[in-house]
Amino acid sequence: MCAEKQRGMYDMSLQSDLAAVEAKISHYNDILRKLYDYQGKLNTEDGNLNNEYDPPESYDLTGGSDWNGAKEQVAEEMRTQINSSFSSYDGEVGQLKQDIVNAIANIQSMIAAAESEAGRIREAIAEEERRAREEAERRAREEGDNDE
């Protein structure tokens, strides 16, 4: 196989590799946009809930004779359960927020690595194109020398 044909195949391979890496970068950027979107929505909804939440401690559960006793005890138990549930919610939402931050950092790292890989491939393509030009110029000079 002649050197020119080999170079052409190598260049096509590099172009194919570059297209694959650019597709990967595009996919990663789509994921990053979704993560930012979810992060914003979660922060908004969590903020809305925290603004609307009125802690059960703010309610006076003492009452008249009908309320005292069993009903007051049930209300106190429900208040404890609500506080526990809200505390659990806060912890889980906090963990989800941190997971999203970590996922954003990971995908940004993956994008940076893929962009670096794309840069190396572009450099290899440019080098191959430079070599091909030099080879074509050398052949043209040789043909010009042979014509004389």
mmCIF file of C-alpha atoms in Angstrom:
data_model
loop_
_atom_site.group_PDB
_atom_site.id
_atom_site.type_symbol
_atom_site.label_atom_id
_atom_site.label_comp_id
_atom_site.label_asym_id
_atom_site.label_seq_id
_atom_site.Cartn_x
_atom_site.Cartn_y
_atom_site.Cartn_z
ATOM 1 C CA MET A 1 0.000 0.000 0.000
ATOM 2 C CA CYS A 2 1.436 3.381 -0.900
ATOM 3 C CA ALA A 3 2.323 5.904 1.796
ATOM 4 C CA GLU A 4 -0.243 8.407 0.529
ATOM 5 C CA LYS A 5 -3.076 5.893 0.857
ATOM 6 C CA GLN A 6 -1.910 4.943 4.363
ATOM 7 C CA ARG A 7 -1.868 8.620 5.364
ATOM 8 C CA GLY A 8 -5.387 9.048 4.008
ATOM 9 C CA MET A 9 -6.618 6.111 6.053
ATOM 10 C CA TYR A 10 -4.815 7.427 9.135
ATOM 11 C CA ASP A 11 -6.376 10.861 8.595
ATOM 12 C CA MET A 12 -9.849 9.287 8.236
ATOM 13 C CA SER A 13 -9.257 7.363 11.437
ATOM 14 C CA LEU A 14 -8.259 10.566 13.233
ATOM 15 C CA GLN A 15 -11.334 12.352 11.858
ATOM 16 C CA SER A 16 -13.505 9.471 13.056
ATOM 17 C CA ASP A 17 -11.864 9.561 16.495
ATOM 18 C CA LEU A 18 -12.385 13.316 16.686
ATOM 19 C CA ALA A 19 -16.063 12.987 15.757
ATOM 20 C CA ALA A 20 -16.539 10.349 18.465
ATOM 21 C CA VAL A 21 -14.861 12.504 21.106
ATOM 22 C CA GLU A 22 -16.871 15.569 20.057
ATOM 23 C CA ALA A 23 -20.083 13.504 20.327
ATOM 24 C CA LYS A 24 -18.997 12.429 23.807
ATOM 25 C CA ILE A 25 -18.374 16.080 24.783
ATOM 26 C CA SER A 26 -21.818 17.044 23.479
ATOM 27 C CA HIS A 27 -23.417 14.225 25.474
ATOM 28 C CA TYR A 28 -21.548 15.256 28.621
ATOM 29 C CA ASN A 29 -22.620 18.879 28.135
ATOM 30 C CA ASP A 30 -26.253 17.738 27.853
ATOM 31 C CA ILE A 31 -25.885 15.888 31.152
ATOM 32 C CA LEU A 32 -24.258 18.941 32.736
ATOM 33 C CA ARG A 33 -27.146 21.189 31.602
ATOM 34 C CA LYS A 34 -29.648 18.738 33.101
ATOM 35 C CA LEU A 35 -27.745 18.603 36.374
ATOM 36 C CA TYR A 36 -27.723 22.401 36.609
ATOM 37 C CA ASP A 37 -31.445 22.436 35.784
ATOM 38 C CA TYR A 38 -32.251 19.829 38.447
ATOM 39 C CA GLN A 39 -30.050 21.633 40.937
ATOM 40 C CA GLY A 40 -31.933 24.885 40.343
ATOM 41 C CA LYS A 41 -35.334 23.214 40.608
ATOM 42 C CA LEU A 42 -34.356 21.395 43.799
ATOM 43 C CA ASN A 43 -33.043 24.574 45.394
ATOM 44 C CA THR A 44 -36.217 26.440 44.432
ATOM 45 C CA GLU A 45 -38.576 23.748 45.708
ATOM 46 C CA ASP A 46 -36.582 23.222 48.884
ATOM 47 C CA GLY A 47 -36.530 26.962 49.494
ATOM 48 C CA ASN A 48 -40.279 27.170 48.908
ATOM 49 C CA LEU A 49 -40.908 24.340 51.345
ATOM 50 C CA ASN A 50 -38.644 25.838 53.981
ATOM 51 C CA ASN A 51 -40.385 29.198 53.575
ATOM 52 C CA GLU A 52 -43.824 27.610 53.853
ATOM 53 C CA TYR A 53 -42.953 25.195 56.656
ATOM 54 C CA ASP A 54 -44.302 26.211 60.020
ATOM 55 C CA PRO A 55 -42.620 24.050 62.679
ATOM 56 C CA PRO A 56 -45.054 22.125 64.880
ATOM 57 C CA GLU A 57 -43.409 23.679 67.956
ATOM 58 C CA SER A 58 -45.090 26.940 67.038
ATOM 59 C CA TYR A 59 -48.531 25.459 67.782
ATOM 60 C CA ASP A 60 -49.913 25.445 71.286
ATOM 61 C CA LEU A 61 -51.184 21.939 71.892
ATOM 62 C CA THR A 62 -52.564 22.662 75.326
ATOM 63 C CA GLY A 63 -56.271 23.087 75.332
ATOM 64 C CA GLY A 64 -59.458 22.755 77.227
ATOM 65 C CA SER A 65 -60.715 19.704 79.093
ATOM 66 C CA ASP A 66 -61.712 17.795 75.934
ATOM 67 C CA TRP A 67 -58.241 18.239 74.496
ATOM 68 C CA ASN A 68 -56.194 17.366 77.562
ATOM 69 C CA GLY A 69 -55.152 13.784 78.049
ATOM 70 C CA ALA A 70 -55.239 11.291 75.203
ATOM 71 C CA LYS A 71 -55.768 13.777 72.369
ATOM 72 C CA GLU A 72 -52.979 16.012 73.620
ATOM 73 C CA GLN A 73 -50.667 12.983 73.865
ATOM 74 C CA VAL A 74 -51.538 11.887 70.304
ATOM 75 C CA ALA A 75 -50.882 15.431 69.067
ATOM 76 C CA GLU A 76 -47.494 15.502 70.843
ATOM 77 C CA GLU A 77 -46.568 12.153 69.272
ATOM 78 C CA MET A 78 -47.600 13.421 65.832
ATOM 79 C CA ARG A 79 -45.562 16.588 66.346
ATOM 80 C CA THR A 80 -42.519 14.462 67.202
ATOM 81 C CA GLN A 81 -43.130 12.321 64.117
ATOM 82 C CA ILE A 82 -43.486 15.411 61.890
ATOM 83 C CA ASN A 83 -40.264 16.891 63.272
ATOM 84 C CA SER A 84 -38.464 13.609 62.686
ATOM 85 C CA SER A 85 -39.810 13.348 59.133
ATOM 86 C CA PHE A 86 -38.834 16.920 58.336
ATOM 87 C CA SER A 87 -35.390 16.401 59.794
ATOM 88 C CA SER A 88 -35.002 13.256 57.694
ATOM 89 C CA TYR A 89 -36.213 15.179 54.626
ATOM 90 C CA ASP A 90 -33.668 17.941 55.282
ATOM 91 C CA GLY A 91 -30.894 15.375 55.567
ATOM 92 C CA GLU A 92 -31.916 13.550 52.402
ATOM 93 C CA VAL A 93 -32.318 16.761 50.404
ATOM 94 C CA GLY A 94 -28.965 17.957 51.697
ATOM 95 C CA GLN A 95 -27.396 14.684 50.564
ATOM 96 C CA LEU A 96 -29.096 14.960 47.163
ATOM 97 C CA LYS A 97 -27.789 18.510 46.773
ATOM 98 C CA GLN A 98 -24.279 17.302 47.586
ATOM 99 C CA ASP A 99 -24.641 14.378 45.175
ATOM 100 C CA ILE A 100 -25.604 16.816 42.420
ATOM 101 C CA VAL A 101 -22.607 19.042 43.233
ATOM 102 C CA ASN A 102 -20.347 15.965 43.085
ATOM 103 C CA ALA A 103 -21.920 14.823 39.805
ATOM 104 C CA ILE A 104 -21.378 18.295 38.320
ATOM 105 C CA ALA A 105 -17.724 18.220 39.352
ATOM 106 C CA ASN A 106 -17.312 14.712 37.897
ATOM 107 C CA ILE A 107 -18.936 15.557 34.568
ATOM 108 C CA GLN A 108 -16.886 18.766 34.314
ATOM 109 C CA SER A 109 -13.766 16.663 34.821
ATOM 110 C CA MET A 110 -14.925 14.231 32.139
ATOM 111 C CA ILE A 111 -15.584 17.141 29.758
ATOM 112 C CA ALA A 112 -12.120 18.566 30.420
ATOM 113 C CA ALA A 113 -10.514 15.162 29.743
ATOM 114 C CA ALA A 114 -12.503 14.712 26.528
ATOM 115 C CA GLU A 115 -11.658 18.246 25.369
ATOM 116 C CA SER A 116 -7.991 17.519 26.036
ATOM 117 C CA GLU A 117 -8.269 14.318 24.009
ATOM 118 C CA ALA A 118 -9.972 16.237 21.185
ATOM 119 C CA GLY A 119 -7.130 18.763 21.271
ATOM 120 C CA ARG A 120 -4.537 16.008 20.934
ATOM 121 C CA ILE A 121 -6.434 14.530 17.984
ATOM 122 C CA ARG A 122 -6.698 17.953 16.307
ATOM 123 C CA GLU A 123 -2.940 18.394 16.752
ATOM 124 C CA ALA A 124 -2.334 14.982 15.181
ATOM 125 C CA ILE A 125 -4.601 15.905 12.260
ATOM 126 C CA ALA A 126 -2.780 19.209 11.784
ATOM 127 C CA GLU A 127 0.584 17.407 11.902
ATOM 128 C CA GLU A 128 -0.609 14.852 9.354
ATOM 129 C CA GLU A 129 -1.857 17.631 7.083
ATOM 130 C CA ARG A 130 1.493 19.435 7.431
ATOM 131 C CA ARG A 131 3.370 16.249 6.500
ATOM 132 C CA ALA A 132 1.109 15.686 3.502
ATOM 133 C CA ARG A 133 1.712 19.258 2.275
ATOM 134 C CA GLU A 134 5.463 18.867 2.705
ATOM 135 C CA GLU A 135 5.382 15.565 0.833
ATOM 136 C CA ALA A 136 3.347 17.090 -1.991
ATOM 137 C CA GLU A 137 5.750 20.034 -2.201
ATOM 138 C CA ARG A 138 8.748 17.670 -2.243
ATOM 139 C CA ARG A 139 7.202 15.617 -5.053
ATOM 140 C CA ALA A 140 6.388 18.764 -7.006
ATOM 141 C CA ARG A 141 9.999 19.947 -6.669
ATOM 142 C CA GLU A 142 11.287 16.541 -7.734
ATOM 143 C CA GLU A 143 9.007 16.534 -10.762
ATOM 144 C CA GLY A 144 10.133 20.065 -11.595
ATOM 145 C CA ASP A 145 13.763 18.967 -11.311
ATOM 146 C CA ASN A 146 13.070 15.970 -13.569
ATOM 147 C CA ASP A 147 11.467 18.191 -16.233
ATOM 148 C CA GLU A 148 14.633 20.242 -16.638
#
